[in-house]
Amino acid sequence: MDVESVDTETLLGAGVTAGLEKLPAQDILQWALDKFSPDIALGCSFQTEGSVLIDMMHRMRGSDFRIFTLDTGRLNQETYDCMDAIRTRYGVGVEVYFPDAIKVQEMVRGQGLNLFYKSVALRQLCCGIRKVEPLKRALKDLSAWVTGLRRDQSVTRAEVRKVELDRKHGDIVKVNPLADWSYEQVWDYIRQNDVPYNRLYDQGYSSIGCAPCTRAVKRVEDLRAGRWWWETPETRECGLHVTLRAKVEGE
């Protein structure tokens, strides 16, 4: 398939085409960058998938691509170290978005610093203020964004397509080049290309988010078992990619 033949209007009108779905990660990424730059950015949490995509984009465009990240205020030091390593290695900037300080202050005063352990609803409230709202600001002026979503990450991501419309954010284009990659493929790429990665993986982590909501996993556990481990697998999303609404007590 000639990726240049897919125009934005067709994509927006018909969703993901079978042709795009069959393309390898690098071709999907090249098509997206050519089509939407400079109004496209990688949403990166400095996990392995983000490192892989940054390396791919650097090979395609040098430092001429955009990266944004959401700093929730509760990240691990290793995540900041990875961010700095990426900056140094690839000579790229990172657009950092922070949560609204007043909203965080009100939430913590009303529910405490560790409200997320109390209920799914309160954990989603925290994610909403610290991650979902800043993401809306990050995407506000973009035509497309790139993520490191993979189908084998969790049951909530099994239907992820390589290119899709982001209905939550004004029908902009959402590009998931690694959707059909396995965990092993991601690590093979990192090792073969000596890509900087978050050192928490060396401590047994397989998915990394905020420090109090992420732990290392055992070999018998699934890849996202360390995220919000006190919840069931069906609710382990922050709302950035999958909308989950827990019932608030009293409703």
Short mmCIF file of C-alpha atoms in Angstrom, two decimals:
data_model
loop_
_atom_site.label_atom_id
_atom_site.label_comp_id
_atom_site.label_asym_id
_atom_site.label_seq_id
_atom_site.Cartn_x
_atom_site.Cartn_y
_atom_site.Cartn_z
CA MET A 1 0.00 0.00 0.00
CA ASP A 2 1.20 3.52 -0.82
CA VAL A 3 0.94 5.27 2.54
CA GLU A 4 0.99 8.67 0.87
CA SER A 5 -2.29 7.82 -0.86
CA VAL A 6 -4.19 7.84 2.45
CA ASP A 7 -5.52 11.35 2.99
CA THR A 8 -6.71 12.75 6.27
CA GLU A 9 -10.28 13.13 5.08
CA THR A 10 -10.50 9.44 4.18
CA LEU A 11 -9.01 8.46 7.53
CA LEU A 12 -11.35 10.69 9.47
CA GLY A 13 -14.35 9.54 7.49
CA ALA A 14 -13.72 5.83 7.41
CA GLY A 15 -11.58 5.11 10.46
CA VAL A 16 -8.61 2.81 10.21
CA THR A 17 -8.06 1.28 6.78
CA ALA A 18 -6.99 -2.33 6.39
CA GLY A 19 -3.94 -1.14 4.49
CA LEU A 20 -2.64 1.01 7.33
CA GLU A 21 -3.23 -1.77 9.81
CA LYS A 22 -0.90 -4.07 7.84
CA LEU A 23 2.03 -1.64 7.79
CA PRO A 24 5.05 -2.14 10.08
CA ALA A 25 5.71 0.30 12.91
CA GLN A 26 8.33 2.38 11.10
CA ASP A 27 6.09 2.89 8.05
CA ILE A 28 3.14 3.91 10.20
CA LEU A 29 5.34 6.37 12.08
CA GLN A 30 6.87 7.78 8.89
CA TRP A 31 3.43 8.26 7.36
CA ALA A 32 2.14 10.03 10.47
CA LEU A 33 5.13 12.37 10.76
CA ASP A 34 5.01 13.26 7.07
CA LYS A 35 1.27 13.78 7.16
CA PHE A 36 0.80 15.79 10.34
CA SER A 37 4.08 17.52 11.28
CA PRO A 38 4.48 19.92 12.99
CA ASP A 39 1.03 19.34 14.53
CA ILE A 40 1.83 15.87 15.83
CA ALA A 41 3.62 14.86 19.03
CA LEU A 42 4.55 11.72 20.92
CA GLY A 43 2.88 11.39 24.30
CA CYS A 44 5.68 9.83 26.33
CA SER A 45 5.74 8.50 29.90
CA PHE A 46 9.34 7.30 29.48
CA GLN A 47 8.54 3.63 29.47
CA THR A 48 10.24 1.26 27.02
CA GLU A 49 7.74 1.82 24.22
CA GLY A 50 8.32 5.57 24.32
CA SER A 51 12.08 5.06 24.16
CA VAL A 52 11.68 2.85 21.08
CA LEU A 53 9.48 5.39 19.30
CA ILE A 54 11.85 8.26 20.09
CA ASP A 55 14.76 6.28 18.64
CA MET A 56 12.72 5.53 15.50
CA MET A 57 11.69 9.15 15.04
CA HIS A 58 15.26 10.35 15.56
CA ARG A 59 16.43 8.05 12.78
CA MET A 60 13.75 9.51 10.51
CA ARG A 61 13.93 13.21 11.36
CA GLY A 62 16.93 13.92 13.57
CA SER A 63 15.66 16.13 16.39
CA ASP A 64 12.81 17.58 14.31
CA PHE A 65 9.88 16.01 16.14
CA ARG A 66 7.83 16.79 19.23
CA ILE A 67 7.56 14.98 22.55
CA PHE A 68 5.31 15.84 25.46
CA THR A 69 4.99 14.29 28.87
CA LEU A 70 2.63 14.62 31.84
CA ASP A 71 4.43 15.29 35.10
CA THR A 72 1.89 14.30 37.75
CA GLY A 73 4.08 15.39 40.66
CA ARG A 74 4.28 11.78 41.86
CA LEU A 75 6.81 10.29 39.43
CA ASN A 76 9.85 8.18 40.33
CA GLN A 77 13.34 9.70 40.15
CA GLU A 78 14.25 7.00 37.62
CA THR A 79 11.64 8.43 35.25
CA TYR A 80 13.23 11.88 35.43
CA ASP A 81 16.64 10.28 34.90
CA CYS A 82 15.33 8.56 31.77
CA MET A 83 13.89 11.85 30.51
CA ASP A 84 17.28 13.53 30.89
CA ALA A 85 19.05 10.61 29.21
CA ILE A 86 16.68 10.91 26.24
CA ARG A 87 17.27 14.67 26.01
CA THR A 88 21.04 14.16 26.00
CA ARG A 89 21.15 11.20 23.65
CA TYR A 90 18.85 12.58 20.95
CA GLY A 91 19.16 16.34 21.40
CA VAL A 92 15.39 16.76 21.71
CA GLY A 93 13.19 18.92 23.88
CA VAL A 94 10.34 17.61 26.00
CA GLU A 95 7.17 19.65 26.46
CA VAL A 96 6.18 19.07 30.10
CA TYR A 97 2.59 19.53 31.26
CA PHE A 98 1.76 19.78 34.96
CA PRO A 99 -1.62 19.43 36.71
CA ASP A 100 -3.48 22.51 37.90
CA ALA A 101 -1.95 23.30 41.29
CA ILE A 102 -5.18 24.63 42.79
CA LYS A 103 -7.11 21.49 41.81
CA VAL A 104 -4.40 19.27 43.29
CA GLN A 105 -4.38 21.34 46.46
CA GLU A 106 -8.16 21.11 46.88
CA MET A 107 -8.16 17.37 46.18
CA VAL A 108 -5.41 16.65 48.70
CA ARG A 109 -6.98 18.86 51.37
CA GLY A 110 -10.30 17.11 50.94
CA GLN A 111 -9.22 13.49 50.42
CA GLY A 112 -5.62 13.20 51.60
CA LEU A 113 -2.38 12.49 49.75
CA ASN A 114 -3.11 8.78 49.28
CA LEU A 115 -6.76 8.96 48.28
CA PHE A 116 -6.21 6.53 45.39
CA TYR A 117 -5.99 3.57 47.78
CA LYS A 118 -9.46 4.25 49.20
CA SER A 119 -11.62 3.51 46.15
CA VAL A 120 -11.54 3.23 42.36
CA ALA A 121 -13.57 6.43 42.13
CA LEU A 122 -11.06 8.42 44.18
CA ARG A 123 -8.13 6.92 42.27
CA GLN A 124 -9.79 8.00 39.02
CA LEU A 125 -10.36 11.45 40.49
CA CYS A 126 -6.62 11.70 41.15
CA CYS A 127 -5.75 10.44 37.66
CA GLY A 128 -8.27 12.86 36.20
CA ILE A 129 -6.67 15.88 37.83
CA ARG A 130 -3.04 14.81 37.50
CA LYS A 131 -3.15 13.21 34.03
CA VAL A 132 -6.39 13.48 32.05
CA GLU A 133 -6.82 17.26 32.30
CA PRO A 134 -3.17 18.03 31.45
CA LEU A 135 -3.45 15.70 28.45
CA LYS A 136 -6.35 17.76 27.12
CA ARG A 137 -4.11 20.83 27.22
CA ALA A 138 -1.27 18.96 25.53
CA LEU A 139 -3.52 17.83 22.66
CA LYS A 140 -5.50 21.04 22.29
CA ASP A 141 -3.65 22.35 19.22
CA LEU A 142 -2.55 19.03 17.70
CA SER A 143 -3.95 17.24 14.67
CA ALA A 144 -2.52 13.87 15.74
CA TRP A 145 -0.59 12.22 18.52
CA VAL A 146 1.55 9.10 18.86
CA THR A 147 1.40 6.62 21.74
CA GLY A 148 3.21 3.47 22.80
CA LEU A 149 0.03 1.45 23.32
CA ARG A 150 0.30 -2.29 22.66
CA ARG A 151 -2.51 -4.84 22.52
CA ASP A 152 -0.85 -7.33 24.85
CA GLN A 153 -0.40 -4.80 27.66
CA SER A 154 -3.80 -5.48 29.22
CA VAL A 155 -7.35 -6.65 28.61
CA THR A 156 -8.43 -3.02 28.28
CA ARG A 157 -6.09 -2.48 25.30
CA ALA A 158 -6.71 -5.63 23.31
CA GLU A 159 -8.61 -3.79 20.55
CA VAL A 160 -6.12 -0.96 20.00
CA ARG A 161 -5.61 -0.16 16.30
CA LYS A 162 -2.46 1.24 14.72
CA VAL A 163 -4.30 4.35 13.54
CA GLU A 164 -7.62 5.46 14.94
CA LEU A 165 -9.74 8.48 15.68
CA ASP A 166 -9.44 9.82 19.21
CA ARG A 167 -13.10 10.48 19.98
CA LYS A 168 -12.22 11.76 23.45
CA HIS A 169 -10.12 14.60 22.08
CA GLY A 170 -12.01 16.15 19.21
CA ASP A 171 -11.54 13.35 16.68
CA ILE A 172 -7.84 14.00 16.19
CA VAL A 173 -5.80 11.11 14.82
CA LYS A 174 -4.23 8.74 17.30
CA VAL A 175 -1.28 6.69 16.06
CA ASN A 176 -0.19 3.52 17.87
CA PRO A 177 2.71 2.15 15.76
CA LEU A 178 3.61 -0.61 18.25
CA ALA A 179 0.06 -1.93 18.66
CA ASP A 180 0.97 -5.40 17.37
CA TRP A 181 4.41 -5.60 19.01
CA SER A 182 5.13 -7.98 21.86
CA TYR A 183 6.97 -7.15 25.08
CA GLU A 184 9.91 -9.18 23.74
CA GLN A 185 10.03 -7.20 20.49
CA VAL A 186 10.24 -3.94 22.42
CA TRP A 187 13.18 -5.19 24.46
CA ASP A 188 14.90 -6.69 21.41
CA TYR A 189 14.82 -3.25 19.77
CA ILE A 190 16.18 -1.54 22.88
CA ARG A 191 19.06 -3.98 23.24
CA GLN A 192 19.95 -4.06 19.55
CA ASN A 193 20.04 -0.26 19.31
CA ASP A 194 21.37 0.55 22.79
CA VAL A 195 18.35 2.76 23.50
CA PRO A 196 18.14 4.59 26.86
CA TYR A 197 15.42 3.14 29.08
CA ASN A 198 13.89 3.64 32.51
CA ARG A 199 16.07 1.80 35.04
CA LEU A 200 13.04 0.75 37.09
CA TYR A 201 12.77 -2.15 34.65
CA ASP A 202 16.01 -3.47 36.11
CA GLN A 203 14.22 -3.61 39.47
CA GLY A 204 11.40 -5.86 38.24
CA TYR A 205 8.95 -3.27 36.93
CA SER A 206 7.11 -4.07 33.70
CA SER A 207 4.86 -0.99 33.50
CA ILE A 208 5.65 2.39 35.05
CA GLY A 209 3.42 5.24 36.18
CA CYS A 210 3.23 7.26 39.40
CA ALA A 211 5.44 6.04 42.24
CA PRO A 212 2.70 5.21 44.79
CA CYS A 213 0.58 3.44 42.16
CA THR A 214 3.27 1.26 40.60
CA ARG A 215 5.24 -1.70 41.91
CA ALA A 216 7.53 -4.42 40.59
CA VAL A 217 5.86 -7.62 39.37
CA LYS A 218 6.52 -11.31 39.80
CA ARG A 219 7.28 -13.51 36.80
CA VAL A 220 3.88 -15.20 37.01
CA GLU A 221 2.00 -11.87 36.87
CA ASP A 222 0.83 -10.05 33.77
CA LEU A 223 2.63 -6.96 32.46
CA ARG A 224 0.27 -4.41 34.07
CA ALA A 225 -0.18 -6.24 37.36
CA GLY A 226 2.01 -3.65 39.06
CA ARG A 227 -0.27 -0.75 38.11
CA TRP A 228 -3.01 -0.06 40.66
CA TRP A 229 -2.43 -3.62 41.88
CA TRP A 230 -5.18 -3.34 44.52
CA GLU A 231 -7.82 -3.09 41.75
CA THR A 232 -9.17 -5.65 39.29
CA PRO A 233 -7.60 -5.79 35.78
CA GLU A 234 -10.73 -4.29 34.20
CA THR A 235 -10.31 -0.96 36.01
CA ARG A 236 -6.55 -0.51 35.65
CA GLU A 237 -6.63 2.51 33.37
CA CYS A 238 -6.07 6.16 34.23
CA GLY A 239 -8.45 7.56 31.62
CA LEU A 240 -5.87 8.76 29.09
CA HIS A 241 -6.71 6.01 26.63
CA VAL A 242 -9.71 4.12 27.99
CA THR A 243 -12.62 5.82 29.72
CA LEU A 244 -13.65 4.04 32.90
CA ARG A 245 -16.05 5.60 35.36
CA ALA A 246 -16.40 4.14 38.80
CA LYS A 247 -19.59 4.76 40.73
CA VAL A 248 -19.08 7.33 43.46
CA GLU A 249 -20.60 6.40 46.80
CA GLY A 250 -23.96 8.07 47.20
CA GLU A 251 -24.83 8.25 43.50
#
